[in-house]
mmCIF file of C-alpha atoms in Angstrom:
data_model
loop_
_atom_site.group_PDB
_atom_site.id
_atom_site.type_symbol
_atom_site.label_atom_id
_atom_site.label_comp_id
_atom_site.label_asym_id
_atom_site.label_seq_id
_atom_site.Cartn_x
_atom_site.Cartn_y
_atom_site.Cartn_z
ATOM 1 C CA MET U 136 1.793 47.887 -29.800
ATOM 2 C CA SER U 137 3.392 49.858 -27.067
ATOM 3 C CA GLY U 138 1.204 48.665 -24.357
ATOM 4 C CA GLU U 139 1.862 46.188 -21.480
ATOM 5 C CA PRO U 140 3.104 42.723 -22.328
ATOM 6 C CA ARG U 141 0.470 40.055 -22.815
ATOM 7 C CA PRO U 142 0.363 37.598 -19.828
ATOM 8 C CA THR U 143 1.448 34.126 -20.677
ATOM 9 C CA PRO U 144 -1.483 31.620 -20.374
ATOM 10 C CA PRO U 145 -0.889 29.035 -17.640
ATOM 11 C CA ARG U 146 0.457 25.704 -18.769
ATOM 12 C CA HIS U 147 -1.769 22.761 -18.868
ATOM 13 C CA ARG U 148 -1.157 20.511 -15.808
ATOM 14 C CA PRO U 149 -2.370 16.967 -15.952
ATOM 15 C CA ARG U 150 -5.135 16.081 -13.427
ATOM 16 C CA THR U 151 -3.787 13.710 -10.760
ATOM 17 C CA ALA U 152 -5.716 12.062 -8.112
ATOM 18 C CA GLY U 153 -4.297 11.468 -4.677
ATOM 19 C CA VAL U 154 -4.469 7.667 -3.927
ATOM 20 C CA PHE U 155 -3.326 6.262 -0.661
ATOM 21 C CA LEU U 156 -2.802 2.523 0.113
ATOM 22 C CA ASP U 157 -3.366 1.261 3.532
ATOM 23 C CA LEU U 158 -4.005 -1.976 5.381
ATOM 24 C CA ALA U 159 -7.355 -2.614 7.269
ATOM 25 C CA ASN U 160 -8.659 -5.449 9.333
ATOM 26 C CA LEU U 161 -5.335 -6.473 10.496
ATOM 27 C CA SER U 162 -5.390 -9.827 12.247
ATOM 28 C CA GLY U 163 -2.434 -11.324 14.129
ATOM 29 C CA ASP U 164 -1.560 -14.246 16.067
ATOM 30 C CA LEU U 165 -2.927 -16.778 13.460
ATOM 31 C CA TRP U 166 -1.622 -20.304 13.120
ATOM 32 C CA CYS U 167 1.177 -20.691 10.578
ATOM 33 C CA SER U 168 1.266 -24.388 9.432
ATOM 34 C CA ALA U 169 4.772 -24.027 8.007
ATOM 35 C CA CYS U 170 6.555 -22.996 11.289
ATOM 36 C CA LYS U 171 3.983 -24.422 13.632
ATOM 37 C CA ALA U 172 3.610 -21.169 15.519
ATOM 38 C CA LEU U 173 0.976 -18.481 16.230
ATOM 39 C CA THR U 174 2.844 -15.981 14.051
ATOM 40 C CA GLY U 175 0.703 -15.620 11.089
ATOM 41 C CA PHE U 176 -1.169 -12.416 10.009
ATOM 42 C CA SER U 177 -3.907 -11.392 7.590
ATOM 43 C CA ALA U 178 -4.750 -7.831 6.377
ATOM 44 C CA ASP U 179 -6.889 -6.260 3.661
ATOM 45 C CA VAL U 180 -5.194 -3.856 1.213
ATOM 46 C CA VAL U 181 -7.404 -0.795 0.615
ATOM 47 C CA ALA U 182 -7.046 2.280 -1.529
ATOM 48 C CA LEU U 183 -8.267 5.642 -0.194
ATOM 49 C CA HIS U 184 -9.183 8.182 -2.972
ATOM 50 C CA SER U 185 -11.535 11.073 -3.495
ATOM 51 C CA GLY U 186 -14.340 8.746 -4.451
ATOM 52 C CA GLY U 187 -14.204 6.640 -1.339
ATOM 53 C CA VAL U 188 -12.486 3.410 -0.252
ATOM 54 C CA THR U 189 -11.752 0.463 -2.613
ATOM 55 C CA VAL U 190 -10.627 -2.965 -1.283
ATOM 56 C CA ILE U 191 -7.784 -4.105 -3.603
ATOM 57 C CA GLY U 192 -7.161 -7.436 -2.067
ATOM 58 C CA SER U 193 -5.861 -9.219 0.946
ATOM 59 C CA VAL U 194 -2.253 -10.175 2.256
ATOM 60 C CA ASP U 195 -1.545 -13.280 4.352
ATOM 61 C CA GLY U 196 1.892 -14.148 5.813
ATOM 62 C CA CYS U 197 3.932 -15.110 8.703
ATOM 63 C CA VAL U 198 6.309 -12.811 10.513
ATOM 64 C CA ILE U 199 8.913 -15.682 10.831
ATOM 65 C CA CYS U 200 8.428 -17.476 7.476
ATOM 66 C CA THR U 201 8.132 -14.409 5.196
ATOM 67 C CA ASP U 202 10.808 -12.287 6.816
ATOM 68 C CA PRO U 203 13.080 -11.383 3.870
ATOM 69 C CA ASP U 204 15.901 -10.228 5.984
ATOM 70 C CA ASP U 205 16.367 -13.383 8.097
ATOM 71 C CA PRO U 206 14.142 -16.413 6.876
ATOM 72 C CA GLU U 207 13.693 -19.171 9.375
ATOM 73 C CA VAL U 208 14.987 -22.526 8.298
ATOM 74 C CA GLN U 209 12.293 -25.151 7.517
ATOM 75 C CA ARG U 210 11.354 -27.026 10.730
ATOM 76 C CA GLY U 211 10.528 -30.808 10.466
#
């Protein structure tokens, strides 16, 4: 029992996968029927992971109507 101390076993670390979200197929200058301007956009939301690329869904909006900091008043 007077030998070297026993090394401690490594702690179990849970496996984590790196997943990155990104926008693809971004289209701008689409017609927005709410503000009557070419300020709409559309993009696909994709997940990039070790198994490949997965399309999660799509996002549509308008740079004027959906701006949370300074929303445009409704135009008649």
